[in-house]
Structures are given as C-alpha cells and as structure tokens.
Coordinates of C-alpha atoms and ligand atoms in Angstrom, one line a residue:
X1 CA -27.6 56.0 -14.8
X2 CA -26.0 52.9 -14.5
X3 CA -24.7 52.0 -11.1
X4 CA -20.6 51.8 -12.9
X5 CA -21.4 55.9 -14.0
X6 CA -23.3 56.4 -10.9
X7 CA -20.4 55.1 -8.5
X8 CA -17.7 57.1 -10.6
X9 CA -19.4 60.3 -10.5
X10 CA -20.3 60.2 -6.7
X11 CA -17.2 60.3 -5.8
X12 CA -16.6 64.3 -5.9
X13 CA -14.5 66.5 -7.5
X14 CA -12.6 68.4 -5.1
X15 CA -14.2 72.1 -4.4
X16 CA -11.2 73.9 -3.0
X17 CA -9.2 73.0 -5.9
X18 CA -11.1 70.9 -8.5
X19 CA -8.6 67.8 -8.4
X20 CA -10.4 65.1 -10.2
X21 CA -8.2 62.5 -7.6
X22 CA -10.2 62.8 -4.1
X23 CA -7.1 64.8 -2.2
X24 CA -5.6 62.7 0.9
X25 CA -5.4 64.5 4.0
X26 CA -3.0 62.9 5.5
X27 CA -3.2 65.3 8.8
X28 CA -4.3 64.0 12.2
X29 CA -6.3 67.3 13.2
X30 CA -8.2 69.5 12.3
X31 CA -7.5 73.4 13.3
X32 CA -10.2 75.0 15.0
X33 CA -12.0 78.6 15.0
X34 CA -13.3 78.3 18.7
X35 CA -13.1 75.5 21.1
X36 CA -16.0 73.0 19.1
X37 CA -16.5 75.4 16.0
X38 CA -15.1 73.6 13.2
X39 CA -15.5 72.7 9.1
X40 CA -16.7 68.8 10.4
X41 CA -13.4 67.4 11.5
X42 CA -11.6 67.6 14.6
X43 CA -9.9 64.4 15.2
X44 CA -9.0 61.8 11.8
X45 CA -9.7 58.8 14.4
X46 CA -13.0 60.1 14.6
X47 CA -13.5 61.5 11.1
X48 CA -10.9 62.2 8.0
X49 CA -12.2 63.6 4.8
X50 CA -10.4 60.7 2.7
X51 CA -12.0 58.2 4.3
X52 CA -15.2 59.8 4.8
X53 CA -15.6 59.7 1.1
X54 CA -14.5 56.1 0.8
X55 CA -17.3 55.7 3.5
X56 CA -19.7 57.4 1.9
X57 CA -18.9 55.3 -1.5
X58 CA -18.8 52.0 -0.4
X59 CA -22.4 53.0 1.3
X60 CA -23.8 53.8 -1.7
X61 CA -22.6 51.0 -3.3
X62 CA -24.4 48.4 -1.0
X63 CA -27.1 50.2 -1.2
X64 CA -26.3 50.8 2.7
X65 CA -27.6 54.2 4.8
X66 CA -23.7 54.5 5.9
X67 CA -20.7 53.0 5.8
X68 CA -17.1 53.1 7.7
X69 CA -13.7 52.3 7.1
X70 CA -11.0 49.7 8.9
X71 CA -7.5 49.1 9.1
X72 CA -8.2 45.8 7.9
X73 CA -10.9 43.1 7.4
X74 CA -11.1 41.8 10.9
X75 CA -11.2 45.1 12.6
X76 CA -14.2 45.4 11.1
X77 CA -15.8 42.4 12.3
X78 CA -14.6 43.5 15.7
X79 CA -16.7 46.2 15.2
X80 CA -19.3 44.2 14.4
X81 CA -18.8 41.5 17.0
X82 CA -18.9 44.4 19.9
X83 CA -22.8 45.1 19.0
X84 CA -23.3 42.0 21.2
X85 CA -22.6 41.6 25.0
X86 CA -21.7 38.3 27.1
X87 CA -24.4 36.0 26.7
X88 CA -24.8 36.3 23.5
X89 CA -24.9 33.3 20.6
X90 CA -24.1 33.7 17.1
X91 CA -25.5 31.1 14.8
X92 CA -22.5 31.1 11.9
X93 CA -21.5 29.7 8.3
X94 CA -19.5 26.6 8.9
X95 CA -17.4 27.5 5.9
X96 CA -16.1 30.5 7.3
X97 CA -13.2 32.7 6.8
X98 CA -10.1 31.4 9.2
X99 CA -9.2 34.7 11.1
X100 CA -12.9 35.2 11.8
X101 CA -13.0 31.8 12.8
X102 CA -10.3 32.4 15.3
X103 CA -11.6 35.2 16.6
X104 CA -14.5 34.4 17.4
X105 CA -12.9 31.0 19.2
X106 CA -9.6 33.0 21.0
X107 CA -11.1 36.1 21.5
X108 CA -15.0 36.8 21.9
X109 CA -15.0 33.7 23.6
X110 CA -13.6 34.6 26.8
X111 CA -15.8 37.5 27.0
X112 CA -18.8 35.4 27.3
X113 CA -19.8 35.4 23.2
X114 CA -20.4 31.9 22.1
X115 CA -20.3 31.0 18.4
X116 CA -22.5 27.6 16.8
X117 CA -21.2 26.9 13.4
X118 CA -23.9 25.4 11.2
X119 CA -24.2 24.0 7.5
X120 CA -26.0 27.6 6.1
X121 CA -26.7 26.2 2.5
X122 CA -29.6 24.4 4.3
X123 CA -31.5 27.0 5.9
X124 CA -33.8 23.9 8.0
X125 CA -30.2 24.2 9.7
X126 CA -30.2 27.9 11.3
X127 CA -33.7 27.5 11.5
X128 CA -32.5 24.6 14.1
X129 CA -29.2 26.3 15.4
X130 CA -31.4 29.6 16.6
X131 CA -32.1 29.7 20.3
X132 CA -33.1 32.2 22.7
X133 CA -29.9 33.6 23.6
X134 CA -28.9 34.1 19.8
X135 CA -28.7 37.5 18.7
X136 CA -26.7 37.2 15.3
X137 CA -26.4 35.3 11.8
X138 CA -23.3 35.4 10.3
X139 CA -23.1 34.7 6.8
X140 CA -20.5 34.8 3.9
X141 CA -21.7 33.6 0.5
X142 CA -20.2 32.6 -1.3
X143 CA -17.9 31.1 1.0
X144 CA -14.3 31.0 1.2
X145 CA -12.8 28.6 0.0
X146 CA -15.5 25.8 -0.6
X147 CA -17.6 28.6 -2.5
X148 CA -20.8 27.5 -1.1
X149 CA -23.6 29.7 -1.7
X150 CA -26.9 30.4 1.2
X151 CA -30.1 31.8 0.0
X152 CA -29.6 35.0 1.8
X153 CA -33.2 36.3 1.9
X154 CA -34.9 33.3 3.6
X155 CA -32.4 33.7 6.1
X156 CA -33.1 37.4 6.4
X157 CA -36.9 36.0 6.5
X158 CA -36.8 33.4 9.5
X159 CA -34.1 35.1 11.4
X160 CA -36.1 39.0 11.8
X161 CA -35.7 39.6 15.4
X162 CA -31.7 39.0 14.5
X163 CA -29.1 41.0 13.5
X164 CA -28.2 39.4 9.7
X165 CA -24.5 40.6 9.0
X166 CA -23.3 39.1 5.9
X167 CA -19.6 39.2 4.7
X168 CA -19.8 40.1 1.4
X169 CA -16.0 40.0 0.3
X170 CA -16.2 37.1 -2.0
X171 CA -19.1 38.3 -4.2
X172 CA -18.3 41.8 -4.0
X173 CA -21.0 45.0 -4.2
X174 CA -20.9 44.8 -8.2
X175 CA -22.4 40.6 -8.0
X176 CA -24.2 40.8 -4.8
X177 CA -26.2 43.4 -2.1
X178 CA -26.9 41.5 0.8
X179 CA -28.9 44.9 2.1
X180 CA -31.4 44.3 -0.2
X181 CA -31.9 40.7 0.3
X182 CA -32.8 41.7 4.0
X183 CA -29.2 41.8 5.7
X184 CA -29.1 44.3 8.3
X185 CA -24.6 44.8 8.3
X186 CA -22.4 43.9 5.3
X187 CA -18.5 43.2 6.0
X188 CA -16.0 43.2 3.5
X189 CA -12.2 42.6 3.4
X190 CA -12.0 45.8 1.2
X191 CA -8.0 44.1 0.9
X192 CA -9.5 41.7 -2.1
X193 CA -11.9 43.0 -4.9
X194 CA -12.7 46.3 -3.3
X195 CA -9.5 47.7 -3.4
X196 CA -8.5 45.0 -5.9
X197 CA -4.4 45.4 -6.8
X198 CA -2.9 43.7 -3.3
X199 CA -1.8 46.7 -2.4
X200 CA -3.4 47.3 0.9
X201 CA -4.9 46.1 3.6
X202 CA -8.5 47.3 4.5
X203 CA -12.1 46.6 5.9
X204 CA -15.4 48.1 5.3
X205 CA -18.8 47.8 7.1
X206 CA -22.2 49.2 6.3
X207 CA -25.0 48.9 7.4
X208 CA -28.9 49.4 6.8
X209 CA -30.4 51.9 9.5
X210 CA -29.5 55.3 11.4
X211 CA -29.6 53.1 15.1
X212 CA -26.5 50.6 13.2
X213 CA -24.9 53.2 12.1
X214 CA -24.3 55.1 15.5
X215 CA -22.9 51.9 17.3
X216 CA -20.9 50.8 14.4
X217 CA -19.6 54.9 14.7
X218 CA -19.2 54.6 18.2
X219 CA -16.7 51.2 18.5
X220 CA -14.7 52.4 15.3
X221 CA -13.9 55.6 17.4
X222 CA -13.8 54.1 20.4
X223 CA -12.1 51.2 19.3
X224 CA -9.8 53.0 16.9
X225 CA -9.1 50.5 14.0
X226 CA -9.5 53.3 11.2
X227 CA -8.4 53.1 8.0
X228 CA -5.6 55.8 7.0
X229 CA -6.0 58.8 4.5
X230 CA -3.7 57.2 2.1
X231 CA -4.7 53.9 2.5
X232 CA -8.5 55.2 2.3
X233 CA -7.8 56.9 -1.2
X234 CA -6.1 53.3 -2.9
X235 CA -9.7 51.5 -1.8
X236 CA -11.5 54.6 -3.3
X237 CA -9.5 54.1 -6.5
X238 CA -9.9 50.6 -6.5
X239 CA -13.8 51.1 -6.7
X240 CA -13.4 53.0 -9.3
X241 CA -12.2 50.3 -11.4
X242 CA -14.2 47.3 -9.8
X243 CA -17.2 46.9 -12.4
X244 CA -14.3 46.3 -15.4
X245 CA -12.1 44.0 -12.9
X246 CA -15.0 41.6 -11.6
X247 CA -16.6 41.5 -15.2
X248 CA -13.5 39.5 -16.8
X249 CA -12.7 38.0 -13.3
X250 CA -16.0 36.0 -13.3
X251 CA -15.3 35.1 -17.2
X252 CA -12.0 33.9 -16.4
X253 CA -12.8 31.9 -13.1
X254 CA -16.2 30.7 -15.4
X255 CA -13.5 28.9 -18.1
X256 CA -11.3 27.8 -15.6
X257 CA -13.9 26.3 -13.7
X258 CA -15.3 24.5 -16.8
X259 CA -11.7 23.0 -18.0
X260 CA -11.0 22.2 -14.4
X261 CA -14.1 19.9 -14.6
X262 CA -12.7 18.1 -17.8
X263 CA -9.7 16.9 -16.3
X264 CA -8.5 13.6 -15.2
X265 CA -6.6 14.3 -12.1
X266 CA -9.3 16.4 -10.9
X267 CA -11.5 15.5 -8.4
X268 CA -14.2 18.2 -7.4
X269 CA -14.5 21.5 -8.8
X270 CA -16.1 24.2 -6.6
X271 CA -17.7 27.4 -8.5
X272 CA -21.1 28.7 -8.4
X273 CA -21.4 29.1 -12.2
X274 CA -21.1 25.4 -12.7
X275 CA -24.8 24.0 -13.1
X276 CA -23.3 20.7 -11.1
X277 CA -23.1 23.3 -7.9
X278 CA -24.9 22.6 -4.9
X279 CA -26.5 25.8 -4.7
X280 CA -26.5 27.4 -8.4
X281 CA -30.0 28.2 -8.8
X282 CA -29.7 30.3 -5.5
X283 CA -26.6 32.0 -6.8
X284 CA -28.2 32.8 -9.7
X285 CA -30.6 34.1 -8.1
X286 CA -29.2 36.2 -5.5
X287 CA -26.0 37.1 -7.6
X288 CA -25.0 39.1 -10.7
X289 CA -22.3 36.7 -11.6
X290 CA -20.6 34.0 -9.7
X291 CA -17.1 35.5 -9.0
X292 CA -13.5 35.3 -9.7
X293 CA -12.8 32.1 -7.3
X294 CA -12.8 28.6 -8.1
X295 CA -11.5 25.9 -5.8
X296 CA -10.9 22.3 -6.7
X297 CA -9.3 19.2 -5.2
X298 CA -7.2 16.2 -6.5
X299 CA -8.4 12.6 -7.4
X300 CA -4.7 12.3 -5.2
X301 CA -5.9 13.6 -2.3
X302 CA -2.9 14.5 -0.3
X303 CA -1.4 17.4 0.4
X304 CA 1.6 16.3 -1.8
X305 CA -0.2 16.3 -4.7
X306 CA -1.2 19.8 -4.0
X307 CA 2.2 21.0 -3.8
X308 CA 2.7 20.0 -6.7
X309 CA 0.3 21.7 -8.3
X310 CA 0.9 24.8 -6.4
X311 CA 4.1 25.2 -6.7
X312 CA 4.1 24.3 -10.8
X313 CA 1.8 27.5 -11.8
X314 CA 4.0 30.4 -13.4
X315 CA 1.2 33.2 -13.3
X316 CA -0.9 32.2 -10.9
X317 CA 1.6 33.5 -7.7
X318 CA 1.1 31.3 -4.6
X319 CA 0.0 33.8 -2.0
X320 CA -2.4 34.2 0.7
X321 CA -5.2 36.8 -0.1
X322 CA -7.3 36.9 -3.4
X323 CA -9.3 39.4 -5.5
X324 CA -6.5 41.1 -7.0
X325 CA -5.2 42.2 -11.2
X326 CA -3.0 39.5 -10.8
X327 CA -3.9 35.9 -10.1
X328 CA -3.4 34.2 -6.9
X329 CA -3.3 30.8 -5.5
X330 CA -3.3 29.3 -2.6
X331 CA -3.5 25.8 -0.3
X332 CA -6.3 26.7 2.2
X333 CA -5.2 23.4 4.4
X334 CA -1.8 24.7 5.1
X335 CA -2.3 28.3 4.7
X336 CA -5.3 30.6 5.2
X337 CA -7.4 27.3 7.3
X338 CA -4.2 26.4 9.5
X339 CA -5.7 27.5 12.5
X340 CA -8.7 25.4 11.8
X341 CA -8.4 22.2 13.5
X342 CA -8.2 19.5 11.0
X343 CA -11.2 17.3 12.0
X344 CA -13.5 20.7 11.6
X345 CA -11.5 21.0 8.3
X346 CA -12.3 18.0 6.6
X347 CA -16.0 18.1 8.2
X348 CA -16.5 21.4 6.2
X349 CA -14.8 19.7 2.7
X350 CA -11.4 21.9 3.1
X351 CA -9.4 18.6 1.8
X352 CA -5.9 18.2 1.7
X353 CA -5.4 18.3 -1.6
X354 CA -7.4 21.5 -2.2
X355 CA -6.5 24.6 -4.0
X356 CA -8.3 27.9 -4.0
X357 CA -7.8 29.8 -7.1
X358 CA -8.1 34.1 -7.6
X359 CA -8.5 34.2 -11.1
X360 CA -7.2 37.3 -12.2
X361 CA -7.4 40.2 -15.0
X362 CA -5.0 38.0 -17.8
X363 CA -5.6 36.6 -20.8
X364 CA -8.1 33.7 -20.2
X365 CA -5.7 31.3 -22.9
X366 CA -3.2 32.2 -20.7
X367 CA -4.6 31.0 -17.3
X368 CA -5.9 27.7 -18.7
X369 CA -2.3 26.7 -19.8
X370 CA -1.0 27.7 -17.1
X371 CA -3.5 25.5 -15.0
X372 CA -2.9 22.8 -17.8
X373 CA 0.6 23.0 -16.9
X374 CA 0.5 22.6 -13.4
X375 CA -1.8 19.8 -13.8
X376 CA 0.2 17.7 -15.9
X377 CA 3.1 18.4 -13.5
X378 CA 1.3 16.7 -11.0
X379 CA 1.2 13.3 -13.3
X380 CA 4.6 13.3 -15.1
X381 CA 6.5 14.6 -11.4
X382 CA 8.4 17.7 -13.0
X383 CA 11.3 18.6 -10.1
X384 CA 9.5 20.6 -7.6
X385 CA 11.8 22.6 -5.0
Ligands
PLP1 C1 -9.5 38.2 3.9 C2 -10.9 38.1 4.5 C3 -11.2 38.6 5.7 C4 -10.2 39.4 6.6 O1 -9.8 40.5 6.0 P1 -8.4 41.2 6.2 O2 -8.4 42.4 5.4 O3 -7.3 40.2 5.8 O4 -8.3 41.5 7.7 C5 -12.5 38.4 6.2 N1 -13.4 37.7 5.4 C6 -13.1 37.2 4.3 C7 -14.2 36.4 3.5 C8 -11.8 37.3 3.7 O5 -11.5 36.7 2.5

C-alpha cells in the first residue's frame, strides 16, 4: 500500500460502535473495576484514547517507534528540551523558529542549558560548534522563514554520540522523515500542515527508540502540556487530508516562487525548488517536494516597502502561522522574529523588507495575481491604511 492508503486505514474504526470518525472522549477519567484494574486509562493527562490514536498516527507516519501529543508546538520542545540537565550545550540552526529561540534564551538558560547558534547548511560548522559538554543538534530544515535546507544525514553521521532532534514542521511527514535520515526526535508544530485548516493549536514529538520514548512519556505527564480529546481528533482529521493538501501546496508555492524570481521589484527569492537555492541538490535529495513556503525580499529594502506589499494581498490574509487551506502571509521582521534582536536578524538574512508566504490550497492563477497585485502596489503607491 501506499503510505496516503496506509495512514487512512490505520487510523481505526471504532469497535464499540463502528463510527468511521475516531470518537472523542472528552472525559478526564477513566472508571475503574478495582483500585489499578482498568481498560488502559486512568487519567487523560497521562493517557486519552483520542489522543492516543493521534499518537499512534503521527508515529507511524515518521516512521517513529512512538509518538505523543502537545497543547501546542513549544510544549513540545519543552519536552524535548527537559531530556538535558544544567550543563548541557545545544549546538542549533541559526535560522530558527522565534519562540524556540526565546526559549531557549529566557528560559532554559537560567537553568544552566546553554544554546550555540550556528550556520547548519555547512555542516564543517557543527562539526566546529560541537564540544564536550554538547549533548544535542537541533535542526529545522527547511528553515523558517529563510527556507534554508541542512543535509540532515551527515549531521546524523558526525554528531552519533548526540541526540539529533529535528523540527520537522516546515517539510511535513508527507516531504520529509528525519527518522530515517538518522534523527533520533522529530518536533512538529502540528498547528501548520499537520492539522492544516488554522484551526488549532498543537505539537507533536516522536521519537526513534523505546529508552526516548519513556522520557519523552515521563515530562509530558509530568509536565502536563497534553493535547485535548477534541483538539487531538481536528489534528487526526487533518492527517487524513495532508497528502492532497501538501501536493498542490508545493505546486502552488513552486509557481509562485518561479514568477517571484521574474519580477523587477524583487530582490531575493527563497524556495528550495528553485535550482538558484543554496542548498537544492540536498533538498532534493532529502525531500519529497520542497513545500508550500516561499519567502522573498524587496530590491526596496525597508520595512515600508513591505507593508505595502503585505497589506495590498486580497487572498493571501496577513497572519502569523502558516500551513493552512487558506493562504497566509506574514512580515517575519515585525512579527513572528520580533523577539529576535535585530543585529542576529539581519546576520541570519531576515531583512526588513522580507515576506514569508504560506501558499495555500487555491487556484494557482489566482495566487499569482494576487502577488502581481500587491507587487505593483508597491511601485504605483495604491492608498495603504
Ligand atoms: C509554529 C512553529 C513552532 C511552534 O509551534 P506552536 O504550535 O505555535 O507552539 C515551532 N517550530 C516551527 C518551525 C514553527 O513554525
């Protein structure tokens, strides 16, 4: 079977009643016979058959030995983060997501976890960064929002003795398994692709081995950030539709990103399906297809100019977040990269002027005017409020 039919059919059919919808049991215990005899639940923060399917699925489909469920992306990396103790050094992707970013410099810091932020696309760089007190790689590729792509399994290669956690939100399971390139966890923001319609907020880790599994288990019970019944069954449904959505996503973003590079106003174009990118033989390698995000930035590089732009698209909806039916855009300087300090903005290429585009499910025709639009509105200064 293909994996599409595969993913579908795993996910059961109920046996009490045969609902074809996995039922939500939105209950917080679980009756019991005798004090410990039970059917496998006791407790929903420690286990709730909604979410356990949801676990069970987004395991399978990362080719992962189990997976677990979070009230949102960055619980999940706490999860992760709380492998490691004080002491510790994480060698990370420069390019990395904002709120892990902050994290990792407001919180873990002051309990002794230190962070060194390196250019990943080389891998002579980790191999550099890696000392004796790091524990952990931390990856994301491709990378949000410069899109930059790192050869995952050479990293999984020089890095062996370390744990190799890979946040896989912006490829998604369908374009990219970072298990089987060597990864040992893979994060994702099951918000974007996974559950796909902006509709909830969720985070999903799994991970390679039984000896992962039961420490990931133990901090999301002991730390508590699970995901809800009902909020566990909209990211199961949004699997079930993620092979279609991701297929004309990574069309869509593939024309945008080739008109993008015809235009006049337009200075660099970011997308791992264009041959000109840094890393596209790597992408191509490691991926399935190159995704539903394209960035760019302006030959007027100011944050004006930008504006402009962003606030002259019809269908594409300025918003944070990405990866859902509907296009998105967004202006990673003022938005999602605030809390990055400028000087570390501009040294990883988040320019003023740039724009981060979710391309959605819509007619491609539809999306390129719509991007012609908000180009020329840049040029000819339509009224902007
Ligand atoms: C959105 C995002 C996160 C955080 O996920 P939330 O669900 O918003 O908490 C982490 N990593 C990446 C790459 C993201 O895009």
């Amino acid at each position: 079977m293909k994996e599409e039919t595969r993913i579908l059919h795993e996910i059961p059919v109920d046996e009490l009643t045969g609902a074809i919808s996995v039922p939500i049991y939105q209950t917080s215990t679980f009756v019991q016979e005798a004090p410990g005899v039970n059917k496998g639940f006791d407790y929903s923060r420690s286990n709730n058959p909604t979410r356990a399917t949801l676990e069970k699925t987004i395991a399978s489909l990362e080719n992962g030995s189990q997976g677990f469920a979070f009230s949102s992306g960055l619980a999940a990396v706490d999860a992760v983060i709380k492998l490691l103790k004080a002491g510790d050094e994480i060698v990370a992707v420069d390019d990395i997501y904002g709120g892990t970013f902050r994290a990792f410099e407001h919180i873990y810091s002051k309990f002794g976890i230190s962070v060194k932020y390196v250019d990943t696309t080389d891998v002579t760089n980790v191999i550099d960064a890696i000392s004796r007190k790091t524990k952990m790689i931390w990856l994301e590729s491709p990378t949000n929002p410069t899109l930059k792509i790192s050869d995952l399994s050479s990293i999984a290669e020089i890095g062996k003795d370390l744990l190799l956690v890979v946040d896989n939100t912006f490829a998604s399971p369908v374009l990219q398994k970072p298990l089987d390139l060597g990864a040992d966890i893979v994060i994702h923001s099951g918000t974007k692709y996974l559950a796909g319609h902006s509709d909830v907020i969720a985070g999903l880790v799994v991970v390679g081995n039984e000896e992962l599994a039961e420490q990931i288990k133990f901090n999301q019970n002991a730390s508590g950030a699970v995901l809800g019944p009902f909020d566990s069954w909209l990211t199961l449904r949004g699997i079930t539709t993620l092979q279609l959505r991701i297929e004309k996503q990574c069309q869509n973003a593939q024309h945008v990103a080739e008109f993008l590079s015809t235009c006049s106003v337009v200075d660099e174009v970011f997308y791992p399906g264009l041959v000109a990118h840094h890393n596209h033989d790597v992408a191509k390698q490691q991926q399935l297809g190159f995704g539903g995000i394209v960035s760019f930035s302006l030959k007027d590089d100011s944050i004006e100019a930008a504006t402009k732009f962003a606030t002259s698209t019809k269908l594409f909806k300025l918003a944070e977040s990405l990866g859902g039916v509907k296009s998105l855009l967004c202006h990673p300087a003022s938005m999602t990269h605030k809390s990055t300090p400028e000087e570390i903005r501009h040294k990883t290429g988040i320019k003023d002027s740039l724009i981060r585009l979710s391309c959605g499910i819509e007619n491609c025709d539809d999306l390129l005017d719509d991007v012609n639009q908000a180009l020329a509105a840049i040029t000819y200064g339509e009224v902007v409020v």
